[in-house]
PDB file of C-alpha atoms and ligand atoms in Angstrom:
ATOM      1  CA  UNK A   1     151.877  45.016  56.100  1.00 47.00           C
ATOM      2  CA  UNK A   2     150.271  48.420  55.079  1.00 48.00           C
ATOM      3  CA  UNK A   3     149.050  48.807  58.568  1.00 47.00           C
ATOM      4  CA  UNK A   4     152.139  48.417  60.926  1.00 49.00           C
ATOM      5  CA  UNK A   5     153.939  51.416  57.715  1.00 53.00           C
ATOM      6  CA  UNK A   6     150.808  53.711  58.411  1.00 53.00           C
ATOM      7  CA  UNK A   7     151.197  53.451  62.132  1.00 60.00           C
ATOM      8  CA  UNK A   8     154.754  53.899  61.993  1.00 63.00           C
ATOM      9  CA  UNK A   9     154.038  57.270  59.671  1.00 69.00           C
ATOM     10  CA  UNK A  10     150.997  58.064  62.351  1.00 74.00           C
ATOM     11  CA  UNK A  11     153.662  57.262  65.324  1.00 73.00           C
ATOM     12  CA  UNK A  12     156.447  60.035  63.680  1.00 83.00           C
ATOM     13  CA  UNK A  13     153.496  62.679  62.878  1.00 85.00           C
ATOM     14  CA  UNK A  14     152.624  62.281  66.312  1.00 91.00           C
ATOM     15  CA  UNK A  15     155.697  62.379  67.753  1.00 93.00           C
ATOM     16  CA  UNK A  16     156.458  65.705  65.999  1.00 96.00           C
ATOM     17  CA  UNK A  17     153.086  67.429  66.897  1.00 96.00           C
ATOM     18  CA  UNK A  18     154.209  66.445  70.560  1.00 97.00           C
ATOM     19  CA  UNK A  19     157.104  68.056  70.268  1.00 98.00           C
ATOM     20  CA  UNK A  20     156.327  71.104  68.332  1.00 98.00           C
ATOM     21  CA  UNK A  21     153.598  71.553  71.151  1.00 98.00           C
ATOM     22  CA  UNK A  22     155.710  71.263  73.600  1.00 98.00           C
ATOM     23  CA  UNK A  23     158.005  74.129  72.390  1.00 98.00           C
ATOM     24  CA  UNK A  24     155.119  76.591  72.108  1.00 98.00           C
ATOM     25  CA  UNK A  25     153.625  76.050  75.520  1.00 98.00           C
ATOM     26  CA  UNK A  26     157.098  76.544  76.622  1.00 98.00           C
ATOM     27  CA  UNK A  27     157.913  79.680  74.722  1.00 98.00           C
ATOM     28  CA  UNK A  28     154.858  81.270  75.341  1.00 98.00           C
ATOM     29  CA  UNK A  29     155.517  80.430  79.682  1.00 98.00           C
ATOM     30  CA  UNK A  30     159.072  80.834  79.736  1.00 98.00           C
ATOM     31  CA  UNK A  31     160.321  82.300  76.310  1.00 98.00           C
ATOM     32  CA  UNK A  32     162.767  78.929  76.324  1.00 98.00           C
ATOM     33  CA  UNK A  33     162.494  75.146  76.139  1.00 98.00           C
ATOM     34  CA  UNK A  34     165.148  72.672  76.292  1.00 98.00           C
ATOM     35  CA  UNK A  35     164.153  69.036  75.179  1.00 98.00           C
ATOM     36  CA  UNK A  36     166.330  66.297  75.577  1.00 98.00           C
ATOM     37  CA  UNK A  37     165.891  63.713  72.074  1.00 97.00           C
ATOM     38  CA  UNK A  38     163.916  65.982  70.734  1.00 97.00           C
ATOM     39  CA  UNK A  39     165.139  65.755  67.283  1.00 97.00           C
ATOM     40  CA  UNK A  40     164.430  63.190  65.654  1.00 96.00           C
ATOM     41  CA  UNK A  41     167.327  60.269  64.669  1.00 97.00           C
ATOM     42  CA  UNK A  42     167.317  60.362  60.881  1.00 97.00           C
ATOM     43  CA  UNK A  43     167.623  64.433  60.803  1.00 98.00           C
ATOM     44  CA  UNK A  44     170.627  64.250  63.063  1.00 98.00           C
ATOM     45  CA  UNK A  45     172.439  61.833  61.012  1.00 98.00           C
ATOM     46  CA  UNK A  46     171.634  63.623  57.881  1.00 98.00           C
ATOM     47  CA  UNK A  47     173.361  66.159  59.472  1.00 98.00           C
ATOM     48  CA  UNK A  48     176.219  64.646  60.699  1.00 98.00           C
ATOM     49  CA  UNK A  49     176.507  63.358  56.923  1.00 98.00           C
ATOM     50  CA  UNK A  50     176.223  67.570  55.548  1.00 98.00           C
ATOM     51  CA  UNK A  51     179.574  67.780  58.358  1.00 98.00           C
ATOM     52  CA  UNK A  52     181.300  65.134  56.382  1.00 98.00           C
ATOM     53  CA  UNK A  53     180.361  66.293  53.102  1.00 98.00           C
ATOM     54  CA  UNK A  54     180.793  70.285  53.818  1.00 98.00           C
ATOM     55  CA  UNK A  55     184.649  69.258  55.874  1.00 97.00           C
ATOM     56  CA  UNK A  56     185.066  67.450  52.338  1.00 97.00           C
ATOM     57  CA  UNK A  57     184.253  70.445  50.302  1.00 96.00           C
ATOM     58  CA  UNK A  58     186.532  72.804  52.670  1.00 96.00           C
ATOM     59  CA  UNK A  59     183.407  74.877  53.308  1.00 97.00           C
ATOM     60  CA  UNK A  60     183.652  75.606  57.085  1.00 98.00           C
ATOM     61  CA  UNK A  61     185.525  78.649  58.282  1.00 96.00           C
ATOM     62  CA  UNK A  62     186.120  80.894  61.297  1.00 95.00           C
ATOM     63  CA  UNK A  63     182.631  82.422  62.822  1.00 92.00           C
ATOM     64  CA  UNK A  64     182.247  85.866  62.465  1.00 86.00           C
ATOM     65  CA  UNK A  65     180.606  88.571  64.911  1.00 81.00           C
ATOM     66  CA  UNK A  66     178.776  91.684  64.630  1.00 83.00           C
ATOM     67  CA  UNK A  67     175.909  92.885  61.599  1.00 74.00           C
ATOM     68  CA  UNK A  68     176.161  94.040  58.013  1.00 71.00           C
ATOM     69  CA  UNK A  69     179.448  96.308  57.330  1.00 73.00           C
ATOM     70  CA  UNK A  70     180.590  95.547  61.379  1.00 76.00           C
ATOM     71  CA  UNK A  71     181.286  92.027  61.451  1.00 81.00           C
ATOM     72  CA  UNK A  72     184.865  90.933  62.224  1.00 77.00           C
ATOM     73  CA  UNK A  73     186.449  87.736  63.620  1.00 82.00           C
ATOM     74  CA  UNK A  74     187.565  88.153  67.096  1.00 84.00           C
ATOM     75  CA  UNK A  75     189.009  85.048  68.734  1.00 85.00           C
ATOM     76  CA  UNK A  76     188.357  86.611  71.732  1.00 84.00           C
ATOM     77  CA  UNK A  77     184.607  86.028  71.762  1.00 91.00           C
ATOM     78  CA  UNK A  78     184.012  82.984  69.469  1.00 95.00           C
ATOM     79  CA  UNK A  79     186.426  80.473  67.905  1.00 95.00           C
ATOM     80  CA  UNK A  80     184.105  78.604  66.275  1.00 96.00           C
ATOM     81  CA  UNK A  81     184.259  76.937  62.725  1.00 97.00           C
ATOM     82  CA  UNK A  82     180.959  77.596  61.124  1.00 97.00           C
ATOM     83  CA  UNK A  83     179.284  76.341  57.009  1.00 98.00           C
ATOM     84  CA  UNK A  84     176.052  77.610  56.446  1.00 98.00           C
ATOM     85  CA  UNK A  85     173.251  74.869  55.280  1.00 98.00           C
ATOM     86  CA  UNK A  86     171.592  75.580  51.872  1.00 97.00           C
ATOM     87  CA  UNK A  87     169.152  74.521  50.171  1.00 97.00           C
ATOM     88  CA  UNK A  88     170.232  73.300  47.066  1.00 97.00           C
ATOM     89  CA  UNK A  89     173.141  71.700  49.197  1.00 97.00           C
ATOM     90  CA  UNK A  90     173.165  67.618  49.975  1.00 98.00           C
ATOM     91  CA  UNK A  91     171.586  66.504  53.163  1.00 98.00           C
ATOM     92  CA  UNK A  92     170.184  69.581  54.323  1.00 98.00           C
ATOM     93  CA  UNK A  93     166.610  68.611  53.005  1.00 98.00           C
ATOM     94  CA  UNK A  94     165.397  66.810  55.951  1.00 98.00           C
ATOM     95  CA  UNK A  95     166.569  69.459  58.612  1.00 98.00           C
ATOM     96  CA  UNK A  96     165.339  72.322  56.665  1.00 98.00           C
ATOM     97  CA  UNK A  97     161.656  70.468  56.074  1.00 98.00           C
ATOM     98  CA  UNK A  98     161.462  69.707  59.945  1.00 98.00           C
ATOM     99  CA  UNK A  99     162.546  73.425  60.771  1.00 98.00           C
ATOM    100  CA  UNK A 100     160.124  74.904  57.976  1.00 98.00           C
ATOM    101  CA  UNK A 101     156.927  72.433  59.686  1.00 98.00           C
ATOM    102  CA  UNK A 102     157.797  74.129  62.880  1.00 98.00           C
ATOM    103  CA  UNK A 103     158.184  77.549  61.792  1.00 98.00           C
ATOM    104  CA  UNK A 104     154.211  76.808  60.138  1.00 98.00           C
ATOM    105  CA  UNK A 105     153.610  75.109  64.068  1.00 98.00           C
ATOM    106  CA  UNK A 106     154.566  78.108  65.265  1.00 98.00           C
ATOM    107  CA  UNK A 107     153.087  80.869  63.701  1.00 98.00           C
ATOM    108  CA  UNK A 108     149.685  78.988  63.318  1.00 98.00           C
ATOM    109  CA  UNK A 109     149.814  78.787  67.280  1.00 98.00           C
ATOM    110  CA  UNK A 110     151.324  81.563  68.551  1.00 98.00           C
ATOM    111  CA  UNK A 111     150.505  84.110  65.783  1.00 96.00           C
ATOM    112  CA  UNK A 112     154.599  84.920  65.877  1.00 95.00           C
ATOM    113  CA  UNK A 113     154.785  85.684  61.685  1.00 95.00           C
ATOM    114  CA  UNK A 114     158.068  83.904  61.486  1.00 97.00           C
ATOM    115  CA  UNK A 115     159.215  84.408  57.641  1.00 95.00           C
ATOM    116  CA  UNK A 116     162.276  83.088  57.240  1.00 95.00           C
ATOM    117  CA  UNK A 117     165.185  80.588  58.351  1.00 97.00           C
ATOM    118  CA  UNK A 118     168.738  80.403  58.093  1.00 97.00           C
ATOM    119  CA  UNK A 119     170.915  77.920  59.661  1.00 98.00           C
ATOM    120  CA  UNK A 120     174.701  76.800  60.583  1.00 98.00           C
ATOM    121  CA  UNK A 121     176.862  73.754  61.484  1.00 98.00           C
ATOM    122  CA  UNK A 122     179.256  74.804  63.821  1.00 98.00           C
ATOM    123  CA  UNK A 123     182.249  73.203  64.714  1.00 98.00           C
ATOM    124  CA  UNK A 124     184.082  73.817  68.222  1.00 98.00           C
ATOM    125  CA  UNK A 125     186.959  72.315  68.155  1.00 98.00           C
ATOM    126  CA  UNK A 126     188.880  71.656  71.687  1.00 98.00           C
ATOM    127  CA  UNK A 127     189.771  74.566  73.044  1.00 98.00           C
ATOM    128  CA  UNK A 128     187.242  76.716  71.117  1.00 97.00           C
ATOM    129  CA  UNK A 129     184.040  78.530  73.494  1.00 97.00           C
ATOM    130  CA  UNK A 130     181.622  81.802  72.517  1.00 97.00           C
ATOM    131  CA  UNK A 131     181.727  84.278  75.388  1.00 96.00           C
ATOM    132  CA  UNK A 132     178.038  85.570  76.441  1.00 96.00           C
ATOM    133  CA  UNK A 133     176.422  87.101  73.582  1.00 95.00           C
ATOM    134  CA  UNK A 134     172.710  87.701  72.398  1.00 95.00           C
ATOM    135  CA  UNK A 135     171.396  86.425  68.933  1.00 95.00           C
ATOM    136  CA  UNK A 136     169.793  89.889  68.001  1.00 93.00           C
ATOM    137  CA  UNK A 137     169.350  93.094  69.561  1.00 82.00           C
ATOM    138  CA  UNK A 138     166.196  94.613  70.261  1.00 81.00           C
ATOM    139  CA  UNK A 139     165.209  96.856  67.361  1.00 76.00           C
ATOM    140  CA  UNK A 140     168.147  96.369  65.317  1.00 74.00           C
ATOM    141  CA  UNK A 141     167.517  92.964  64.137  1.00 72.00           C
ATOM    142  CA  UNK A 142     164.143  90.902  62.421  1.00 88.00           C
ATOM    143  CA  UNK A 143     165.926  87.538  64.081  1.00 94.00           C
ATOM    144  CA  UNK A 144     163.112  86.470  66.883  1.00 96.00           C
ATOM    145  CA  UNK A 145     163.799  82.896  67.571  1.00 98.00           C
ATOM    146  CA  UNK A 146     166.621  80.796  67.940  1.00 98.00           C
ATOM    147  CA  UNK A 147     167.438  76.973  67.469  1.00 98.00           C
ATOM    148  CA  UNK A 148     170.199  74.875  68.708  1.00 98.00           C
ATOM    149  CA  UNK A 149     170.668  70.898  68.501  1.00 98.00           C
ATOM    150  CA  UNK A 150     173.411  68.725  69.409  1.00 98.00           C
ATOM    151  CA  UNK A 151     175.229  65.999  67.416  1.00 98.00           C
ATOM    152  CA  UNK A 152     177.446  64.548  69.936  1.00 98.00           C
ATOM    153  CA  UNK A 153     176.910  61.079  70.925  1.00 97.00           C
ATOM    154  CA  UNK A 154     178.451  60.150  74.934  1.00 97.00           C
ATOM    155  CA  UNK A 155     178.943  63.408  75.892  1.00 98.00           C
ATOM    156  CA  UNK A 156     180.633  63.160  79.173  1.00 96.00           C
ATOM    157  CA  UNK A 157     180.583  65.708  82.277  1.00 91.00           C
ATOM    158  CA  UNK A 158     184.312  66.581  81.685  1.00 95.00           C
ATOM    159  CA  UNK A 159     184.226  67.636  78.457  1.00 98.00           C
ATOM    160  CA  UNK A 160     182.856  71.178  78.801  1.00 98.00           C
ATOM    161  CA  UNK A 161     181.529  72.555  75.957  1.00 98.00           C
ATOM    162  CA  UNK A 162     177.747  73.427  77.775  1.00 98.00           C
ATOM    163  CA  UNK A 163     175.405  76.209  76.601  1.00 98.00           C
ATOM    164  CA  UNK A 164     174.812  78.254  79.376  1.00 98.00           C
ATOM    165  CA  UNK A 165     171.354  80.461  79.194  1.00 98.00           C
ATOM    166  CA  UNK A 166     171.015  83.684  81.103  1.00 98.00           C
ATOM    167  CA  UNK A 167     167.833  85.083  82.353  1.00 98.00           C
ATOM    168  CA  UNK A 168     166.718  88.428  80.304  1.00 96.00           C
ATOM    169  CA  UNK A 169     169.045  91.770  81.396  1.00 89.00           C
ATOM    170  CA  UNK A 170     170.553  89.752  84.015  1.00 88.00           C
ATOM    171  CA  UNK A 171     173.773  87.459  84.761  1.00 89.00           C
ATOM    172  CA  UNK A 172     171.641  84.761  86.678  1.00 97.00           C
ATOM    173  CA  UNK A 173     172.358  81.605  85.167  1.00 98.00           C
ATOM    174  CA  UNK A 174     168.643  79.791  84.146  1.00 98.00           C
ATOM    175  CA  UNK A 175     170.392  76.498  82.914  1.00 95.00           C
ATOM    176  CA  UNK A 176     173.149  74.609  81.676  1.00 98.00           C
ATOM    177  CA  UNK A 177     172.670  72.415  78.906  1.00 98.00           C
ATOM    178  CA  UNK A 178     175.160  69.633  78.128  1.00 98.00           C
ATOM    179  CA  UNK A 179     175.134  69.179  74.304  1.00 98.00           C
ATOM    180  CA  UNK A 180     173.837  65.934  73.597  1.00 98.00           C
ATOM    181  CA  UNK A 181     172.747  64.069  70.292  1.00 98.00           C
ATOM    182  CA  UNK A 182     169.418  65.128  69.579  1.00 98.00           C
ATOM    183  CA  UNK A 183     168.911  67.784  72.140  1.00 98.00           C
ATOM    184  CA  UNK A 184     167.129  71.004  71.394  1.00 98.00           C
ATOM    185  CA  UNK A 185     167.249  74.485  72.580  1.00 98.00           C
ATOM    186  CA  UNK A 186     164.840  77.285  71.318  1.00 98.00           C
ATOM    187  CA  UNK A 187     164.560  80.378  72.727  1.00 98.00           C
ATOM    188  CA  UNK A 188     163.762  84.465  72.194  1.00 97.00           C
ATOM    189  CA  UNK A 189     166.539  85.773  70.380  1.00 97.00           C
ATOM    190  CA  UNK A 190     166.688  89.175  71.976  1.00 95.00           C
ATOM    191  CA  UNK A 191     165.853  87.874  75.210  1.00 96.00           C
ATOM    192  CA  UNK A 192     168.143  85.281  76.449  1.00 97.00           C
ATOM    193  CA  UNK A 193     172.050  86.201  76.910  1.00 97.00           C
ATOM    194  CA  UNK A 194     174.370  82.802  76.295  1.00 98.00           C
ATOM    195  CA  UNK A 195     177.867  81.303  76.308  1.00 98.00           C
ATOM    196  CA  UNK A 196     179.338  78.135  75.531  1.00 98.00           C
ATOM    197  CA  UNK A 197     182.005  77.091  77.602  1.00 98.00           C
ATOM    198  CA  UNK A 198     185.413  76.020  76.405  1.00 98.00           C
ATOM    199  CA  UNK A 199     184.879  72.635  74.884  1.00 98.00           C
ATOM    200  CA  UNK A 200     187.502  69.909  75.450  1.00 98.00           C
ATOM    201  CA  UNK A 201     186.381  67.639  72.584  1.00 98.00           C
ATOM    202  CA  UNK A 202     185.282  68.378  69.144  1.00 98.00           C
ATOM    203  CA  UNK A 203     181.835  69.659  69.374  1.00 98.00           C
ATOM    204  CA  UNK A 204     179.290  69.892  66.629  1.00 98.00           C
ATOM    205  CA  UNK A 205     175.958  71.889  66.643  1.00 98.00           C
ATOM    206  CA  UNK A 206     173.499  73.064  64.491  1.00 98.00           C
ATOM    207  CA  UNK A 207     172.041  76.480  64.808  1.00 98.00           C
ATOM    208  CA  UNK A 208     169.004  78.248  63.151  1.00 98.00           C
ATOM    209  CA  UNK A 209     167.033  81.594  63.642  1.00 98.00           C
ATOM    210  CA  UNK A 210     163.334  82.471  62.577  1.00 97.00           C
ATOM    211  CA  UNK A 211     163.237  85.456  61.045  1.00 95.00           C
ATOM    212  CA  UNK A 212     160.102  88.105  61.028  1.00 94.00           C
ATOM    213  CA  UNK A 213     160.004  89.874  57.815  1.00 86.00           C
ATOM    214  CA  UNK A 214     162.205  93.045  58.012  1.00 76.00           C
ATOM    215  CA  UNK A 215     160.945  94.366  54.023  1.00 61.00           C
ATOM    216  CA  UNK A 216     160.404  98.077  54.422  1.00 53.00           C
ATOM    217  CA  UNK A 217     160.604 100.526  50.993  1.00 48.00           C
ATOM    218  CA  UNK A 218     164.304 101.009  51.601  1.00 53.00           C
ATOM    219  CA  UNK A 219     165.702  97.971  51.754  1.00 56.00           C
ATOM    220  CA  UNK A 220     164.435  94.671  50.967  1.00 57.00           C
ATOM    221  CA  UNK A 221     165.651  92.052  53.617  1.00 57.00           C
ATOM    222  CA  UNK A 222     167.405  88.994  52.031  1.00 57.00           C
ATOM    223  CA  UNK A 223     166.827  85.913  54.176  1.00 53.00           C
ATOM    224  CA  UNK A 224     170.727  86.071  54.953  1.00 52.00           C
TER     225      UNK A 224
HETATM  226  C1  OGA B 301     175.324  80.640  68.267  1.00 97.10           C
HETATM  227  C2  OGA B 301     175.216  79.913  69.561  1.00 97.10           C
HETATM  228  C3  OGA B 301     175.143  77.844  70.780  1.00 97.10           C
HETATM  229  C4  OGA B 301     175.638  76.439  70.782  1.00 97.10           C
HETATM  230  O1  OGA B 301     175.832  80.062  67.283  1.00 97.10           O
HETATM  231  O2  OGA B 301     174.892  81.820  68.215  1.00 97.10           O
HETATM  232  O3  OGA B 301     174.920  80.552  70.530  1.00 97.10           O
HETATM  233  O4  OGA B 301     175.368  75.748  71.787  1.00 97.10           O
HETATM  234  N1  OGA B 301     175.404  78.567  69.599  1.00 97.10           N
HETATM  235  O5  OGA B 301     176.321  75.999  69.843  1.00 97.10           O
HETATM  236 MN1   MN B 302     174.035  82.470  70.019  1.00 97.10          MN
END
């Protein structure tokens, strides 16, 4: 049955290439896409088995705020529990190939000269939101594109807990998205103000930002 295993490799290739197209026509039209199912099944649950195994090694803890020497907790603007994926950890190898194919999607098609990645599960638990906040600030930071996916199965209207975008220097809403398993959300890091709204359920995500290389001859910039 060599055939019916090559078109099933051809089927997820193509899949992917769909997808990874879809994201730059977006970005490059609209500087955002949100695609429902958009990541694919098998990276999800590897995640969802990095939640079990980083809850099991204690390794979440309370989100910070802020850059370099600033950052401090504030439970006023975020409350949630974040553990940041690395490499060398267990079940991060399947997300971090997908997002590093992208990444070479990405710069071959839209020239962006994304260097780096570094990523985080977060954990909202109910109660917990992140008041409106942008990823990086224009000329401060090298972060130029950020990731979100979902991996909440059923979640219902009631249950809060939506990423709301904002259009650029404004407080017009552009969308609401509801955080579903396998949804995706990329968008312009210093572009795009968002929130998430008070979730009423536990609610996982997993976050990532493309980084351009900052390297100058005073500092060298580590990839986190
Ligand atoms: C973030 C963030 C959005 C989400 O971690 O910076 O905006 O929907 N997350 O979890
Ligand atoms: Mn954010």
């Amino acid at each position: 049955m060599a055939t019916v295993v090559f078109n099933a490799n051809t089927q997820t290739i193509d899949f992917q290439v769909a997808i990874f197209e879809r994201i730059a026509v977006a970005l490059e039209k609209d500087g955002y896409a949100v695609i429902p199912n958009a990541l694919p099944e098998t990276i999800s649950n590897s995640l969802l088995d990095y939640i079990a195994y980083a809850d099991a090694q204690a390794h979440f803890h309370p989100a910070a705020v802020g850059r370099g020497t600033e950052t401090i907790h504030s439970q006023f603007i975020r409350r949630d529990n974040i553990s940041w994926i690395a490499e060398e950890e267990p079940y991060s190898k399947l997300w971090l190939d997908w997002s590093t194919e992208l990444q070479r999607y990405l710069n071959r098609r839209l020239f962006l000269g994304l260097f780096s990645f570094e990523s985080h599960i977060a954990h909202y638990q109910p109660g917990d939101f992140y008041k409106t906040h942008v990823d990086a600030f224009k000329g401060e930071s090298n972060r130029v594109l950020s990731l979100v996916s979902y991996l909440n199965r059923g979640w219902e209207p009631d249950q809060g807990g939506e990423l709301v975008i904002y259009a650029p220097n404004s407080n017009q809403e552009l969308l609401r998205v509801t955080p579903n398993f396998g949804t995706l959300v990329i968008f312009l890091s210093e572009e795009f103000p968002h929130q998430v709204r008070t979730a009423n359920r536990d609610r996982f995500s997993v976050a990532g930002w493309f980084r351009v290389n900052g390297s100058n001859t005073v500092q060298v910039d580590p990839p986190r």
